[in-house]
mmCIF file of C-alpha atoms in Angstrom:
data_model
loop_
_atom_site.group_PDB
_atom_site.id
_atom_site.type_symbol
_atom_site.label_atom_id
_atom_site.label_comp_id
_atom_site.label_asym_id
_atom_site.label_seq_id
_atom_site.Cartn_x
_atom_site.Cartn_y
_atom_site.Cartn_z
ATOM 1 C CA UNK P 110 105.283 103.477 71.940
ATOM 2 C CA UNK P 111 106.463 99.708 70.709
ATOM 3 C CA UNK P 112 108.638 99.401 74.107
ATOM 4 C CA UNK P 113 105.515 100.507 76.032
ATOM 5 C CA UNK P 114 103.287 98.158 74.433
ATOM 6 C CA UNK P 115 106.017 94.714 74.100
ATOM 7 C CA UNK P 116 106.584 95.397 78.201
ATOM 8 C CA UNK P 117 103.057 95.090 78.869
ATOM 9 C CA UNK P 118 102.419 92.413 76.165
ATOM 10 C CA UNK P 119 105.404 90.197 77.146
ATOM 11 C CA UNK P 120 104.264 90.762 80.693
ATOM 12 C CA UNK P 121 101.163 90.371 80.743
ATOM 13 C CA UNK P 122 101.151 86.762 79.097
ATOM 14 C CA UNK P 123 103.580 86.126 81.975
ATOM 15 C CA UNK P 124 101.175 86.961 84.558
ATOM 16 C CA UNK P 125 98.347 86.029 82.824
ATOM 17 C CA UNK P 126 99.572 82.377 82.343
ATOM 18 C CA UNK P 127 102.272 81.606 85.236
ATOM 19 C CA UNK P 128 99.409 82.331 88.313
ATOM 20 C CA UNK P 129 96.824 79.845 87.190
ATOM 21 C CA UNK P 130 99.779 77.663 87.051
ATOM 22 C CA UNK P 131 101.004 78.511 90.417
ATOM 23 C CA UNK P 132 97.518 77.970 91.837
ATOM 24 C CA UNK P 133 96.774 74.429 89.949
ATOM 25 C CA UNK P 134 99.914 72.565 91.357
ATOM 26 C CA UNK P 135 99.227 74.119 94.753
ATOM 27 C CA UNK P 136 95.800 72.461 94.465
ATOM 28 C CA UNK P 137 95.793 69.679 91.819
ATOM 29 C CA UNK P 138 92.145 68.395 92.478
ATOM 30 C CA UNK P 139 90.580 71.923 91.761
ATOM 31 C CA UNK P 140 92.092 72.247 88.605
ATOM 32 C CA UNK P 141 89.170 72.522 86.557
ATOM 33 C CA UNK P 142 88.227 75.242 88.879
ATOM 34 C CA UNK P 143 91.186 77.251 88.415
ATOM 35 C CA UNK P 144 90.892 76.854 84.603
ATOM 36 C CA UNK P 145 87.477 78.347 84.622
ATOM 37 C CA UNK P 146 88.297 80.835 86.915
ATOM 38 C CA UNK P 147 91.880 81.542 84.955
ATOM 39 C CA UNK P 148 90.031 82.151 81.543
ATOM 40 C CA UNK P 149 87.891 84.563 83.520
ATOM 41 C CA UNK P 150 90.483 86.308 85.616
ATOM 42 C CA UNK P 151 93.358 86.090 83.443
ATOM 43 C CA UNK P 152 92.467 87.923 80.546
ATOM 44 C CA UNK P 153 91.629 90.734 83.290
ATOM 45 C CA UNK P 154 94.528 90.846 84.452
ATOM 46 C CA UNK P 155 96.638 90.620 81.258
ATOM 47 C CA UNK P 156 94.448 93.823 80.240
ATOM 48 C CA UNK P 157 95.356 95.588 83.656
ATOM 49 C CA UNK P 158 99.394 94.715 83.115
ATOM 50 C CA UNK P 159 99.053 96.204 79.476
ATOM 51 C CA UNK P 160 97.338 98.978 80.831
ATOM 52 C CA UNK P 161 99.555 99.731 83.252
ATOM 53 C CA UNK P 162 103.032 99.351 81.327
ATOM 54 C CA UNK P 163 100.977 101.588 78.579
ATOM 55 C CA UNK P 164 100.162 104.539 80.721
ATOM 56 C CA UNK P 165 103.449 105.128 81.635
ATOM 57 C CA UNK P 166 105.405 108.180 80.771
ATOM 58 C CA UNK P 167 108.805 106.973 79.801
ATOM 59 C CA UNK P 168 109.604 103.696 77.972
ATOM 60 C CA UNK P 169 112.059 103.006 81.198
ATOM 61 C CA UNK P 170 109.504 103.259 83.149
ATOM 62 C CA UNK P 171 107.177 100.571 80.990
ATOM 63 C CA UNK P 172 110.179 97.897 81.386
ATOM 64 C CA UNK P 173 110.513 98.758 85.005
ATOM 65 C CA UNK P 174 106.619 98.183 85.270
ATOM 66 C CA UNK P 175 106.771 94.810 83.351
ATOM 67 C CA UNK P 176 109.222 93.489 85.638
ATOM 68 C CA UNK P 177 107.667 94.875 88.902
ATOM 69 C CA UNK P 178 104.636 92.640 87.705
ATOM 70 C CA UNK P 179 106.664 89.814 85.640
ATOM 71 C CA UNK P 180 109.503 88.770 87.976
ATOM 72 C CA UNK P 181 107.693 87.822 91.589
ATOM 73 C CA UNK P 182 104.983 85.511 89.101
ATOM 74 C CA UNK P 183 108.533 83.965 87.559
ATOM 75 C CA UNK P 184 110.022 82.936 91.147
ATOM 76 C CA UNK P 185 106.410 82.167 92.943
ATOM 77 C CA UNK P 186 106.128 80.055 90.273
ATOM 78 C CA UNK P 187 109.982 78.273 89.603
ATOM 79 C CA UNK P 188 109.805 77.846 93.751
ATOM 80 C CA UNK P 189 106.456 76.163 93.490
ATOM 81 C CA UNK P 190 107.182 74.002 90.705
ATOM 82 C CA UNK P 191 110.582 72.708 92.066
ATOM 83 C CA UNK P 192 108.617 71.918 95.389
ATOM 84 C CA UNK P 193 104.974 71.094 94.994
ATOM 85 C CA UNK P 194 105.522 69.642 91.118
ATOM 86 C CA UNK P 195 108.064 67.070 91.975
ATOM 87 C CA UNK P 196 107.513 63.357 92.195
ATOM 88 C CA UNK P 197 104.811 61.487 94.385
ATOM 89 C CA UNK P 198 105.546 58.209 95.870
#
């Protein structure tokens, strides 16, 4: 039960955090926008991740879950930041 509910935890805040960021330094002058939006959609989110890594039947099968939704937010996000965050002028 603890691995179920640390996958979807430690996921979750992943997710929940690393899109907003992906989508604010794709579009730095809606950013206040994407925060309002983020608190709103976020949280939803984070509660579908948990939800998901929680319903399922094996606590392999949690981790596997976590990662199916952790790791493409962690390398959308590194290949956005080393490309659209770097320095202007």
């Amino acid at each position: 039960m603890w691995h179920k509910t640390f996958a979807g935890l430690i996921s979750g805040l992943i997710f929940m955090v690393l899109v907003p960021s992906s989508l604010s330094l794709l579009m730095p002058s809606q950013v206040g926008l994407i925060l309002a939006l983020g608190l709103i959609f976020a949280l939803s989110s984070w509660a579908g991740v948990m939800t998901w890594c929680y319903a399922a039947n094996t606590n392999k099968q949690a981790w596997g879950r976590a990662a199916k939704a952790a790791l493409p937010v962690i390398l959308i996000f590194t290949g956005i930041f080393f490309t659209a965050a770097g320095p202007t002028g």
